[in-house]
Short mmCIF file of C-alpha atoms and ligand atoms in Angstrom, two decimals:
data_model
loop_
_atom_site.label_atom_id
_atom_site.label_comp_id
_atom_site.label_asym_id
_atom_site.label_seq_id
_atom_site.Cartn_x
_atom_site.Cartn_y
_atom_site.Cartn_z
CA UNK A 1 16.53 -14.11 -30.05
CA UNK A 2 15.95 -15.66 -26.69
CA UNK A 3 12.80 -18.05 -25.76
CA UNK A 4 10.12 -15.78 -24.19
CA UNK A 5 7.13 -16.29 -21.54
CA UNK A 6 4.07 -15.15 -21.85
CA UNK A 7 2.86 -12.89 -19.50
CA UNK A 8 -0.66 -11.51 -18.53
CA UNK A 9 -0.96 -8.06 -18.73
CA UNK A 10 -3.01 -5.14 -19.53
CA UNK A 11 -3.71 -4.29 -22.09
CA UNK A 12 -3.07 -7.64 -23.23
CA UNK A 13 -0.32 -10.02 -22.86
CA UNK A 14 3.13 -9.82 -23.38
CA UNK A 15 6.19 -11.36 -24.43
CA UNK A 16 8.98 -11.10 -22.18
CA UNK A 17 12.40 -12.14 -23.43
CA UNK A 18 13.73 -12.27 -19.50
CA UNK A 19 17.68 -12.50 -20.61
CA UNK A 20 16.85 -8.76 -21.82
CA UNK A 21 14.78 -7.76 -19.28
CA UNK A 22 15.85 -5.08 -15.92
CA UNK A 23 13.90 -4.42 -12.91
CA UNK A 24 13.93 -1.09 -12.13
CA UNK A 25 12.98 0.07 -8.76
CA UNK A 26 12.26 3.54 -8.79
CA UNK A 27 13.43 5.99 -5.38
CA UNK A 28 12.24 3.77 -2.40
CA UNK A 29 14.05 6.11 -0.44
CA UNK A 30 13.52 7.07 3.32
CA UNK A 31 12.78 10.48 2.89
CA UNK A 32 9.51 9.39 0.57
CA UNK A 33 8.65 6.47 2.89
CA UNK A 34 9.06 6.72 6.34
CA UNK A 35 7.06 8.31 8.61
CA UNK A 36 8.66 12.20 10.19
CA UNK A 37 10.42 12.11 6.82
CA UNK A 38 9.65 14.51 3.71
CA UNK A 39 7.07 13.38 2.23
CA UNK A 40 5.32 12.99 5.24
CA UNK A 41 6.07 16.80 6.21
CA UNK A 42 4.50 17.66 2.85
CA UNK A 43 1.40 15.91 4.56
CA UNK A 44 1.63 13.15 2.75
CA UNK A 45 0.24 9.43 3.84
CA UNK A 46 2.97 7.73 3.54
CA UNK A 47 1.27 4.36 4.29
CA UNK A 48 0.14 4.59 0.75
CA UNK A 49 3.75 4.18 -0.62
CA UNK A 50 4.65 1.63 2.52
CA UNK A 51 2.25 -1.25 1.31
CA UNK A 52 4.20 -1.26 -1.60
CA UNK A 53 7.26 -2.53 0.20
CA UNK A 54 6.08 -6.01 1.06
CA UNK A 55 5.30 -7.26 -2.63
CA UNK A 56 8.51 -5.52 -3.85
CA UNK A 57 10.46 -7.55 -1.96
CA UNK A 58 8.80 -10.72 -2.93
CA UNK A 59 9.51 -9.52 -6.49
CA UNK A 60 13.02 -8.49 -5.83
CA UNK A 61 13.73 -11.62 -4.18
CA UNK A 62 12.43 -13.62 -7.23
CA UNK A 63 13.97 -10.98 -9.61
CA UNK A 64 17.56 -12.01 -7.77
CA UNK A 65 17.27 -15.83 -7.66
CA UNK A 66 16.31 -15.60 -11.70
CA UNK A 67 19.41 -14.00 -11.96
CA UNK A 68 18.27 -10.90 -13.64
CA UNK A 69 19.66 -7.05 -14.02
CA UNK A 70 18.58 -5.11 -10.91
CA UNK A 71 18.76 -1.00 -11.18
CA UNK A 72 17.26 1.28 -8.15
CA UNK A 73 17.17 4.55 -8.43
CA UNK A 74 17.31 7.61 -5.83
CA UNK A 75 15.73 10.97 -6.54
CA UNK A 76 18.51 13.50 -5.17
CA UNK A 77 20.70 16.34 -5.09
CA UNK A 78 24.48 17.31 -4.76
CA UNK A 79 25.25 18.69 -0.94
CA UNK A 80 25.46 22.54 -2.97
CA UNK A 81 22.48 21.67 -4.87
CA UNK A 82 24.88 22.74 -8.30
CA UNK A 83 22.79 20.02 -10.44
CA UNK A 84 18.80 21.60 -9.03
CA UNK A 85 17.50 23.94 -10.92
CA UNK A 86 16.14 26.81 -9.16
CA UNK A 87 12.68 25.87 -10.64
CA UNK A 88 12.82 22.74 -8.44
CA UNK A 89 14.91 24.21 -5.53
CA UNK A 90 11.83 27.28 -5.16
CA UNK A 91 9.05 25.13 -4.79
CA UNK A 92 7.19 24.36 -1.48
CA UNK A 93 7.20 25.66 1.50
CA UNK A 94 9.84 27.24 3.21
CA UNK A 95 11.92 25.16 5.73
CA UNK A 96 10.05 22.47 3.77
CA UNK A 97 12.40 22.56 0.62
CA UNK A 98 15.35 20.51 -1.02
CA UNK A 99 18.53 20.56 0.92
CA UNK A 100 16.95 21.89 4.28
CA UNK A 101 17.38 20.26 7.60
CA UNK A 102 14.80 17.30 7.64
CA UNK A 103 14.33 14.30 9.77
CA UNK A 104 16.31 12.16 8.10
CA UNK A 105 19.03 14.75 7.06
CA UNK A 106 19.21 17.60 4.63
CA UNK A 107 16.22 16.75 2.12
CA UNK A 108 16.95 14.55 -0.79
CA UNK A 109 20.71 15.16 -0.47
CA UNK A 110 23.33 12.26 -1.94
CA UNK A 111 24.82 10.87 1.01
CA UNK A 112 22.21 11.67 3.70
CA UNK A 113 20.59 8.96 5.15
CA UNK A 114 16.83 10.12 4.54
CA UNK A 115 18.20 10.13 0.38
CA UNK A 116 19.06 6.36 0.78
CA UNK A 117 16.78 3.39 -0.21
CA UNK A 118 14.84 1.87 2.94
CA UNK A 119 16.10 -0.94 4.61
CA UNK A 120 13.83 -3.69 3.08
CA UNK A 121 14.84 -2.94 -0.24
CA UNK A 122 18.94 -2.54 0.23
CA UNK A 123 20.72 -3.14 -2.87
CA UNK A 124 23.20 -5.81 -3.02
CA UNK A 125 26.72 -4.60 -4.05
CA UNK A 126 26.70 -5.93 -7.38
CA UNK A 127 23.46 -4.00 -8.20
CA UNK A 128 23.45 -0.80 -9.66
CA UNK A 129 22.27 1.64 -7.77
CA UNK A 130 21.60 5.48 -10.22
CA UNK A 131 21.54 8.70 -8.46
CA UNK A 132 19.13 11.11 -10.63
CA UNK A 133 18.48 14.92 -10.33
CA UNK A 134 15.47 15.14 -12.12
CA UNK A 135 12.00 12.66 -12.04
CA UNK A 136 13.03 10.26 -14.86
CA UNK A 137 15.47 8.29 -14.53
CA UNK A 138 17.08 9.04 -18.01
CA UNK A 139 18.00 12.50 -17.33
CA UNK A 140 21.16 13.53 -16.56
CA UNK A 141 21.84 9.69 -15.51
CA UNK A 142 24.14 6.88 -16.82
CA UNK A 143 20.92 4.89 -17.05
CA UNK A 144 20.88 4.62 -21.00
CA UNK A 145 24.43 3.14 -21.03
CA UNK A 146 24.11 0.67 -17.96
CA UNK A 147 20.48 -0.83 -20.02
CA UNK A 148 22.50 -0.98 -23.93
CA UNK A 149 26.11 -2.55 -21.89
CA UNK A 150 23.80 -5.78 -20.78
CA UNK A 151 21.48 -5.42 -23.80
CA UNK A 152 18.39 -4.51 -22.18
CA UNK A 153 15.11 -4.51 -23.99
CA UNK A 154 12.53 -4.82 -21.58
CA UNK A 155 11.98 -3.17 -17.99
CA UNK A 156 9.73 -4.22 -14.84
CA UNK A 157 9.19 -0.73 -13.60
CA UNK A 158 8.31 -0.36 -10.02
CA UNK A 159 9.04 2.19 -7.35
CA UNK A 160 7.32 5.71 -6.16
CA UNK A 161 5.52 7.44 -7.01
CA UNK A 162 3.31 5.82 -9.62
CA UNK A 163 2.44 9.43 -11.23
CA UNK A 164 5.66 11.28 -10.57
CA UNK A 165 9.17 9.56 -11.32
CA UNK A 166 7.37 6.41 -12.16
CA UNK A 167 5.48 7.62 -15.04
CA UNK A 168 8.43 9.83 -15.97
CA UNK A 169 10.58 7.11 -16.49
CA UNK A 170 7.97 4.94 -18.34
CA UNK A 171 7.53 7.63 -20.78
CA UNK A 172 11.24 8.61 -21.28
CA UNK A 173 11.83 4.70 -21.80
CA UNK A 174 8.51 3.92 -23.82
CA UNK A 175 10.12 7.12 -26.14
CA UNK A 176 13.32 5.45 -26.42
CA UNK A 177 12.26 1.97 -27.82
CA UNK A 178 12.37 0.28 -24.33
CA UNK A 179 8.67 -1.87 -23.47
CA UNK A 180 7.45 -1.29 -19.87
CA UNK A 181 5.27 -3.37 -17.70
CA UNK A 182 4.53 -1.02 -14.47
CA UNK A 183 3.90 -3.65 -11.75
CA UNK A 184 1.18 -2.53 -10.59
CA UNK A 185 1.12 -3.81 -7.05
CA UNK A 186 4.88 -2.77 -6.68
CA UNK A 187 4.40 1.13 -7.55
CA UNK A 188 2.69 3.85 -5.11
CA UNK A 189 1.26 6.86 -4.95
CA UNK A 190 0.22 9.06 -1.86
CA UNK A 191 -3.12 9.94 -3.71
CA UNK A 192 -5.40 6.33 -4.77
CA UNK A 193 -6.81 8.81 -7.32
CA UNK A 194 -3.41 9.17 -8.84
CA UNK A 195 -2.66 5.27 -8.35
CA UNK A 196 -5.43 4.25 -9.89
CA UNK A 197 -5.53 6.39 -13.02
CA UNK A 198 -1.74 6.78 -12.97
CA UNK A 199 -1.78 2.92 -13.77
CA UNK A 200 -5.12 3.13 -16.56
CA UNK A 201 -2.91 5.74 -18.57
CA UNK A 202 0.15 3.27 -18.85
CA UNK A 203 -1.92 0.47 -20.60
CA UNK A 204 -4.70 2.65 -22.15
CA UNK A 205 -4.93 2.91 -25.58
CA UNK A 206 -3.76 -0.22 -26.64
CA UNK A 207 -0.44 0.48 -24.25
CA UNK A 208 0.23 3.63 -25.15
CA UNK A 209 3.29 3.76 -22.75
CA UNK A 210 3.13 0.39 -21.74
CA UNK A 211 1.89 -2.51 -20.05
CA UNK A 212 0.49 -3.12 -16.67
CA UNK A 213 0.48 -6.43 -14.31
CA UNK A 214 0.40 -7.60 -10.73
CA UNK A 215 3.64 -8.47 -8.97
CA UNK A 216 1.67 -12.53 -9.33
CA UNK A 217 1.85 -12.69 -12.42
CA UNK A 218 5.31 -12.39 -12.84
CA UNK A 219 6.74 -14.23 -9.93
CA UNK A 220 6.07 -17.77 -11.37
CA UNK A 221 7.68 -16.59 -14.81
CA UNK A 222 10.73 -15.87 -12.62
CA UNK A 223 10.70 -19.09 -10.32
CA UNK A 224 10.32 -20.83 -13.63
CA UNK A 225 13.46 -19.14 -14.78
CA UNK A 226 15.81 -19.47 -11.01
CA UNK A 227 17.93 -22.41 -11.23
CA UNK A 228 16.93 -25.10 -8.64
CA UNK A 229 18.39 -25.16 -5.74
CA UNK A 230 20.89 -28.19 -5.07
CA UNK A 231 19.40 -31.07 -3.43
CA UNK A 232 20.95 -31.56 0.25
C1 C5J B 301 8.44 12.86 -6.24
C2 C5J B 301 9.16 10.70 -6.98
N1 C5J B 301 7.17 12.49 -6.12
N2 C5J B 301 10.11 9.80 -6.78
N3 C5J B 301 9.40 11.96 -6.54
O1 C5J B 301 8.76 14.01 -6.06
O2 C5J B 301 8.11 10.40 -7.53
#
């Protein structure tokens, strides 16, 4: 077992054991986020899921120079739509649904540029980037391998949207022996209704699927961690 740090969290703190620990950035994609794009055609305020970039990057950054296992996911479809069911593909409005013309491309389509991760948030090359059909990112992913292959225990969730995909994927992990801490600075939703209570459910009865804490919290535990940088 590895040396843990403590961390501050709701509903109480937490042991992290940070050489078993992801981050897991959950479909900051273009076609949530920007404004014209799909969510925003839904009539959606996207600015609710923008403020979330700026302290996802500062915990990305730190996430990087600690040295630790970075996974983003995108939310999207094949270009002949072969892995959406038609329960998902029917939904919404007309001219408003997966794989039409949108903005940014056909919506949610692999490969189109409103289905890729916004520029603030690029992964690096040697991060692994999972391409999911469904809302969790277990499903019909290679998720469960890439987290067993490095030995991963523990996940930073983070990502949008708070009560969609990233509550889905807390629960499909929390099910599967994985403990969460949603960060809750780092995770959006287009309704503050939904944010708020979307974030009360994960650490509510005693943690029922989780943990909760503010991208602060963790930071230090990661600078703590990064190696120093060489003296010049
Ligand atoms: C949605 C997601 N909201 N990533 N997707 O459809 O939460």
């Amino acid at each position: 077992m590895s040396e843990t740090v403590t961390l501050e969290a709701l509903p109480g703190p937490i042991e992290l054991d940070l050489d078993h620990t992801a981050l897991i950035i959950i479909d900051m994609q273009r076609d949530f986020l920007l404004p014209g794009g799909f969510g925003e055609a839904l009539g959606n305020d996207v600015a609710q899921l923008q403020r979330v970039v700026e302290p996802l990057a500062a915990l990305l950054d730190a996430a990087r120079a600690a040295g630790m296992l970075v996974i983003h996911t995108r939310e999207g479809h094949l270009p002949d739509l072969s892995d959406c069911p038609p329960a998902k593909l029917h939904r919404g409005a007309p001219s408003k649904r997966i794989g039409d013309p949108g903005a940014f491309g056909r919506i949610l389509i692999r490969g189109e540029y409103g289905h890729d991760i916004v520029d603030e948030l690029a992964p690096l090359d040697t991060e692994v980037v999972i391409d999911k059909p469904g809302k969790g990112a277990f499903y019909a992913t290679e998720l469960s391998k890439v987290l067993a292959d490095n030995q991963i225990t523990q996940l930073l969730v983070t990502g949008v949207t708070t009560e969609v995909c990233v509550h889905t994927t807390t629960r499909e992990a929390n099910d599967r022996g994985f403990e969460c801490v949603v960060v809750s600075d780092c995770v959006g939703s287009y309704f503050p209704g939904f944010q708020r209570v979307g974030l009360e459910m994960i650490a509510a009865q005693g943690g029922i699927f989780g943990w909760t804490a503010p991208g602060a919290a963790i930071i230090p535990l990661l600078k703590e961690r990064a190696p120093a940088e060489p003296a010049v």
